[in-house]
Every structure is written in structure tokens, then in C-alpha cells.
Amino acid sequence: MKKVIMKKVIFLLLLVTSFGYTQNTLHYNDEKGSEKATLKDIEWLEGNWTGDAFGGIFQENWNKPLGGSMLFNFKLVVDGKVAFYEIGHIIEKDKTLLYQIKHFDADLKGWEEKDKSEDFRFIKKENNRMYFDNFTFEKVSDNEVNLYAYFEDSKEEVVFNFKK
């Protein structure tokens, strides 16, 4: 029940905080496939980041590439309480990258099934941007990153601004 309520709250917050479809995200096309890439292409994401989102404050920490993976954890705090967590990674797979996420309630109850994750295929790299299916990481500077996330349910693109 908590999971359903939290998903509804996040959906409502997305509607309130979204900026409309701004075309900073792309959708994966099976016919075009993924461009070749390695973690070296996105190692600039390493670090401890904070920002505002969904009516609260988030922390996101990315480890440096090691063992073919960049691990991250995310925490959203709203009104002084943890709203949810994410854990995931970007991995090297088949000469390209794959972005995988799992979500958890504040009490660490998983949203996805035990052996499932949300997977987002890499599309292409361009200048200071790395495009995954529905997500774009943009390096603004050494101390600032934007993450553009397209949410299928609301058909909206949301910008998360990360700062060190």
C-alpha cells in the first residue's frame, strides 16, 4: 500500500514540477541500436551531488569507474523524511553502456520485482551529453550536471540540476 501511495505522490509531484517536453531526451530505436561507448565517456559524473526535486532535496553519489561499472545511490528527502531511494549503475556491456536502476521505499522495500531492474539502453554521445533511453546526462561544468528524464506516464520531461 505504501508503495502505491508513494508512486502516486511522485506522479503528482512530477506533474507539478515538470517543464514540459523540451526534447532533451531521446527514445531508443532498436533499428539504430547503441553507439559504442565506455565508462571513460561518462566518468565526469563521478562525485557527490545535491539538488532540489519533487518538493525536496536529493543527494546522488556516483563512484568512479571500476570493474566495468559506475555505481550510484540516490536519496530524496521531503519535509525532513526520506521519500525514496534508488541504487543503480552504468555498466559496460556489448561495447556500449547500459543504465540500470532499482527503487526502494524509505523502509527499503523494493518497488521492482526481486530479480528485475529498470534498464535504459545507451543511444549516443554528443558534445557534453550522454543519451540513454529517456535520460540525458549533461555536463554543464566540473561542478554542475543536468539530468533530463522523460516520464512515460505523464509524457513530461523533468530537469534535475546536480551541484557538487
PDB file of C-alpha atoms in Angstrom:
ATOM      1  CA  MET A   1       0.000   0.000   0.000  1.00  0.00           C
ATOM      2  CA  LYS A   2       2.827   2.434   0.891  1.00  0.00           C
ATOM      3  CA  LYS A   3       4.435   1.747  -2.481  1.00  0.00           C
ATOM      4  CA  VAL A   4       1.221   2.631  -4.346  1.00  0.00           C
ATOM      5  CA  ILE A   5       0.781   5.837  -2.328  1.00  0.00           C
ATOM      6  CA  MET A   6       4.412   6.860  -2.870  1.00  0.00           C
ATOM      7  CA  LYS A   7       4.146   6.259  -6.623  1.00  0.00           C
ATOM      8  CA  LYS A   8       1.013   8.439  -6.742  1.00  0.00           C
ATOM      9  CA  VAL A   9       2.764  11.184  -4.756  1.00  0.00           C
ATOM     10  CA  ILE A  10       5.779  11.084  -7.075  1.00  0.00           C
ATOM     11  CA  PHE A  11       3.495  11.168 -10.124  1.00  0.00           C
ATOM     12  CA  LEU A  12       1.669  14.229  -8.754  1.00  0.00           C
ATOM     13  CA  LEU A  13       4.969  15.918  -7.933  1.00  0.00           C
ATOM     14  CA  LEU A  14       6.151  15.213 -11.472  1.00  0.00           C
ATOM     15  CA  LEU A  15       3.092  16.973 -12.839  1.00  0.00           C
ATOM     16  CA  VAL A  16       3.713  19.979 -10.608  1.00  0.00           C
ATOM     17  CA  THR A  17       7.458  20.261 -11.233  1.00  0.00           C
ATOM     18  CA  SER A  18       7.684  19.255 -14.888  1.00  0.00           C
ATOM     19  CA  PHE A  19       8.785  21.690 -17.560  1.00  0.00           C
ATOM     20  CA  GLY A  20       7.002  20.122 -20.499  1.00  0.00           C
ATOM     21  CA  TYR A  21       8.562  18.083 -23.264  1.00  0.00           C
ATOM     22  CA  THR A  22      11.705  20.011 -24.149  1.00  0.00           C
ATOM     23  CA  GLN A  23      13.300  17.437 -26.421  1.00  0.00           C
ATOM     24  CA  ASN A  24      16.475  16.980 -24.388  1.00  0.00           C
ATOM     25  CA  THR A  25      15.776  13.254 -24.204  1.00  0.00           C
ATOM     26  CA  LEU A  26      15.714  10.583 -26.882  1.00  0.00           C
ATOM     27  CA  HIS A  27      13.948   7.263 -27.201  1.00  0.00           C
ATOM     28  CA  TYR A  28      15.900   4.109 -28.018  1.00  0.00           C
ATOM     29  CA  ASN A  29      15.374   2.738 -31.522  1.00  0.00           C
ATOM     30  CA  ASP A  30      16.083  -0.988 -31.990  1.00  0.00           C
ATOM     31  CA  GLU A  31      16.886  -0.462 -35.664  1.00  0.00           C
ATOM     32  CA  LYS A  32      19.588   2.147 -34.943  1.00  0.00           C
ATOM     33  CA  GLY A  33      20.917   0.434 -31.826  1.00  0.00           C
ATOM     34  CA  SER A  34      23.518   1.881 -29.473  1.00  0.00           C
ATOM     35  CA  GLU A  35      26.629   3.841 -30.321  1.00  0.00           C
ATOM     36  CA  LYS A  36      29.879   2.385 -28.979  1.00  0.00           C
ATOM     37  CA  ALA A  37      30.861   3.846 -25.602  1.00  0.00           C
ATOM     38  CA  THR A  38      32.833   3.112 -22.452  1.00  0.00           C
ATOM     39  CA  LEU A  39      32.689   4.406 -18.896  1.00  0.00           C
ATOM     40  CA  LYS A  40      35.583   6.723 -19.803  1.00  0.00           C
ATOM     41  CA  ASP A  41      32.997   8.719 -21.780  1.00  0.00           C
ATOM     42  CA  ILE A  42      30.933   9.455 -18.659  1.00  0.00           C
ATOM     43  CA  GLU A  43      33.493   9.298 -15.841  1.00  0.00           C
ATOM     44  CA  TRP A  44      32.915  13.048 -15.306  1.00  0.00           C
ATOM     45  CA  LEU A  45      29.731  12.017 -13.454  1.00  0.00           C
ATOM     46  CA  GLU A  46      31.804  10.744 -10.503  1.00  0.00           C
ATOM     47  CA  GLY A  47      31.198  12.633  -7.266  1.00  0.00           C
ATOM     48  CA  ASN A  48      28.746  13.671  -4.589  1.00  0.00           C
ATOM     49  CA  TRP A  49      25.877  15.743  -5.961  1.00  0.00           C
ATOM     50  CA  THR A  50      22.865  17.549  -4.449  1.00  0.00           C
ATOM     51  CA  GLY A  51      19.858  19.378  -5.805  1.00  0.00           C
ATOM     52  CA  ASP A  52      16.160  20.123  -5.461  1.00  0.00           C
ATOM     53  CA  ALA A  53      13.447  17.847  -6.853  1.00  0.00           C
ATOM     54  CA  PHE A  54       9.865  16.801  -6.186  1.00  0.00           C
ATOM     55  CA  GLY A  55       9.436  19.359  -3.410  1.00  0.00           C
ATOM     56  CA  GLY A  56      12.525  18.157  -1.536  1.00  0.00           C
ATOM     57  CA  ILE A  57      16.284  17.795  -1.582  1.00  0.00           C
ATOM     58  CA  PHE A  58      18.196  14.950  -3.183  1.00  0.00           C
ATOM     59  CA  GLN A  59      21.667  13.529  -2.791  1.00  0.00           C
ATOM     60  CA  GLU A  60      23.196  11.415  -5.539  1.00  0.00           C
ATOM     61  CA  ASN A  61      26.628   9.828  -5.277  1.00  0.00           C
ATOM     62  CA  TRP A  62      28.474   8.285  -8.226  1.00  0.00           C
ATOM     63  CA  ASN A  63      31.545   6.106  -7.711  1.00  0.00           C
ATOM     64  CA  LYS A  64      34.464   6.261 -10.114  1.00  0.00           C
ATOM     65  CA  PRO A  65      34.502   3.578 -12.808  1.00  0.00           C
ATOM     66  CA  LEU A  66      35.826   0.256 -11.531  1.00  0.00           C
ATOM     67  CA  GLY A  67      35.251  -3.272 -12.767  1.00  0.00           C
ATOM     68  CA  GLY A  68      33.222  -2.160 -15.787  1.00  0.00           C
ATOM     69  CA  SER A  69      30.691  -0.328 -13.607  1.00  0.00           C
ATOM     70  CA  MET A  70      29.881   3.090 -12.148  1.00  0.00           C
ATOM     71  CA  LEU A  71      27.690   2.545  -9.074  1.00  0.00           C
ATOM     72  CA  PHE A  72      25.354   5.241  -7.742  1.00  0.00           C
ATOM     73  CA  ASN A  73      22.927   5.799  -4.901  1.00  0.00           C
ATOM     74  CA  PHE A  74      20.177   8.408  -4.654  1.00  0.00           C
ATOM     75  CA  LYS A  75      18.097   9.684  -1.734  1.00  0.00           C
ATOM     76  CA  LEU A  76      15.156  12.092  -1.854  1.00  0.00           C
ATOM     77  CA  VAL A  77      14.177  13.862   1.386  1.00  0.00           C
ATOM     78  CA  VAL A  78      10.854  15.732   1.543  1.00  0.00           C
ATOM     79  CA  ASP A  79       9.719  17.552   4.697  1.00  0.00           C
ATOM     80  CA  GLY A  80      12.663  16.118   6.615  1.00  0.00           C
ATOM     81  CA  LYS A  81      11.822  12.470   5.776  1.00  0.00           C
ATOM     82  CA  VAL A  82      13.183  10.051   3.196  1.00  0.00           C
ATOM     83  CA  ALA A  83      10.685   9.728   0.348  1.00  0.00           C
ATOM     84  CA  PHE A  84      12.578   7.014  -1.539  1.00  0.00           C
ATOM     85  CA  TYR A  85      15.982   5.653  -2.526  1.00  0.00           C
ATOM     86  CA  GLU A  86      17.493   4.470  -5.795  1.00  0.00           C
ATOM     87  CA  ILE A  87      20.518   2.341  -6.377  1.00  0.00           C
ATOM     88  CA  GLY A  88      21.916   1.558  -9.759  1.00  0.00           C
ATOM     89  CA  HIS A  89      24.822   1.667 -12.103  1.00  0.00           C
ATOM     90  CA  ILE A  90      26.005   2.316 -15.599  1.00  0.00           C
ATOM     91  CA  ILE A  91      27.811  -0.736 -16.917  1.00  0.00           C
ATOM     92  CA  GLU A  92      29.839  -1.568 -19.979  1.00  0.00           C
ATOM     93  CA  LYS A  93      28.021  -4.235 -21.961  1.00  0.00           C
ATOM     94  CA  ASP A  94      28.451  -5.348 -25.579  1.00  0.00           C
ATOM     95  CA  LYS A  95      30.871  -2.465 -26.372  1.00  0.00           C
ATOM     96  CA  THR A  96      28.363   0.145 -25.172  1.00  0.00           C
ATOM     97  CA  LEU A  97      26.678   1.273 -21.935  1.00  0.00           C
ATOM     98  CA  LEU A  98      23.569   0.273 -20.009  1.00  0.00           C
ATOM     99  CA  TYR A  99      21.925   2.351 -17.231  1.00  0.00           C
ATOM    100  CA  GLN A 100      20.079   0.232 -14.637  1.00  0.00           C
ATOM    101  CA  ILE A 101      18.047   1.381 -11.607  1.00  0.00           C
ATOM    102  CA  LYS A 102      16.193  -0.162  -8.659  1.00  0.00           C
ATOM    103  CA  HIS A 103      13.904   1.876  -6.351  1.00  0.00           C
ATOM    104  CA  PHE A 104      13.186   1.443  -2.640  1.00  0.00           C
ATOM    105  CA  ASP A 105      10.763   2.981  -0.142  1.00  0.00           C
ATOM    106  CA  ALA A 106      12.165   4.677   2.963  1.00  0.00           C
ATOM    107  CA  ASP A 107      11.962   1.298   4.743  1.00  0.00           C
ATOM    108  CA  LEU A 108      14.000  -0.361   1.936  1.00  0.00           C
ATOM    109  CA  LYS A 109      11.065  -2.259   0.430  1.00  0.00           C
ATOM    110  CA  GLY A 110      11.805  -2.632  -3.284  1.00  0.00           C
ATOM    111  CA  TRP A 111       9.478  -1.296  -5.948  1.00  0.00           C
ATOM    112  CA  GLU A 112      10.641  -3.579  -8.740  1.00  0.00           C
ATOM    113  CA  GLU A 113      10.370  -7.346  -8.575  1.00  0.00           C
ATOM    114  CA  LYS A 114      13.253  -9.078  -6.799  1.00  0.00           C
ATOM    115  CA  ASP A 115      15.222 -10.001  -9.927  1.00  0.00           C
ATOM    116  CA  LYS A 116      14.173  -7.021 -12.083  1.00  0.00           C
ATOM    117  CA  SER A 117      15.596  -3.568 -12.681  1.00  0.00           C
ATOM    118  CA  GLU A 118      14.623  -0.644 -14.865  1.00  0.00           C
ATOM    119  CA  ASP A 119      17.019  -0.743 -17.815  1.00  0.00           C
ATOM    120  CA  PHE A 120      17.802   2.143 -20.151  1.00  0.00           C
ATOM    121  CA  ARG A 121      19.908   1.490 -23.238  1.00  0.00           C
ATOM    122  CA  PHE A 122      22.601   3.899 -24.350  1.00  0.00           C
ATOM    123  CA  ILE A 123      21.840   5.783 -27.566  1.00  0.00           C
ATOM    124  CA  LYS A 124      24.698   8.172 -28.346  1.00  0.00           C
ATOM    125  CA  LYS A 125      27.246  10.658 -27.023  1.00  0.00           C
ATOM    126  CA  GLU A 126      27.280  14.196 -28.308  1.00  0.00           C
ATOM    127  CA  ASN A 127      29.494  17.043 -27.077  1.00  0.00           C
ATOM    128  CA  ASN A 128      28.850  17.239 -23.315  1.00  0.00           C
ATOM    129  CA  ARG A 129      25.818  14.920 -23.351  1.00  0.00           C
ATOM    130  CA  MET A 130      25.288  11.196 -22.913  1.00  0.00           C
ATOM    131  CA  TYR A 131      21.909   9.995 -24.215  1.00  0.00           C
ATOM    132  CA  PHE A 132      20.194   6.928 -22.792  1.00  0.00           C
ATOM    133  CA  ASP A 133      16.615   5.851 -23.494  1.00  0.00           C
ATOM    134  CA  ASN A 134      14.525   8.606 -21.806  1.00  0.00           C
ATOM    135  CA  PHE A 135      17.522  10.017 -19.867  1.00  0.00           C
ATOM    136  CA  THR A 136      20.218  12.514 -20.831  1.00  0.00           C
ATOM    137  CA  PHE A 137      23.218  13.353 -18.659  1.00  0.00           C
ATOM    138  CA  GLU A 138      24.649  16.770 -19.493  1.00  0.00           C
ATOM    139  CA  LYS A 139      27.953  18.061 -18.117  1.00  0.00           C
ATOM    140  CA  VAL A 140      27.476  21.788 -17.544  1.00  0.00           C
ATOM    141  CA  SER A 141      30.798  22.213 -15.693  1.00  0.00           C
ATOM    142  CA  ASP A 142      33.058  20.231 -13.369  1.00  0.00           C
ATOM    143  CA  ASN A 143      30.677  21.150 -10.519  1.00  0.00           C
ATOM    144  CA  GLU A 144      27.303  21.052 -12.281  1.00  0.00           C
ATOM    145  CA  VAL A 145      25.345  18.414 -14.182  1.00  0.00           C
ATOM    146  CA  ASN A 146      21.819  18.351 -15.586  1.00  0.00           C
ATOM    147  CA  LEU A 147      19.858  15.135 -15.852  1.00  0.00           C
ATOM    148  CA  TYR A 148      16.888  15.248 -18.201  1.00  0.00           C
ATOM    149  CA  ALA A 149      14.362  12.497 -17.501  1.00  0.00           C
ATOM    150  CA  TYR A 150      11.342  11.742 -19.668  1.00  0.00           C
ATOM    151  CA  PHE A 151       8.487  10.102 -17.770  1.00  0.00           C
ATOM    152  CA  GLU A 152       6.244   7.975 -19.993  1.00  0.00           C
ATOM    153  CA  ASP A 153       3.228   8.125 -17.629  1.00  0.00           C
ATOM    154  CA  SER A 154       2.970  11.908 -17.628  1.00  0.00           C
ATOM    155  CA  LYS A 155       4.577  12.435 -21.069  1.00  0.00           C
ATOM    156  CA  GLU A 156       6.759  15.099 -19.451  1.00  0.00           C
ATOM    157  CA  GLU A 157      10.454  15.818 -19.324  1.00  0.00           C
ATOM    158  CA  VAL A 158      11.879  16.907 -15.960  1.00  0.00           C
ATOM    159  CA  VAL A 159      15.265  18.557 -15.390  1.00  0.00           C
ATOM    160  CA  PHE A 160      17.326  17.645 -12.324  1.00  0.00           C
ATOM    161  CA  ASN A 161      20.166  20.079 -11.660  1.00  0.00           C
ATOM    162  CA  PHE A 162      23.055  18.493  -9.701  1.00  0.00           C
ATOM    163  CA  LYS A 163      25.737  20.524  -7.958  1.00  0.00           C
ATOM    164  CA  LYS A 164      28.865  19.476  -6.062  1.00  0.00           C
TER     165      LYS A 164
END
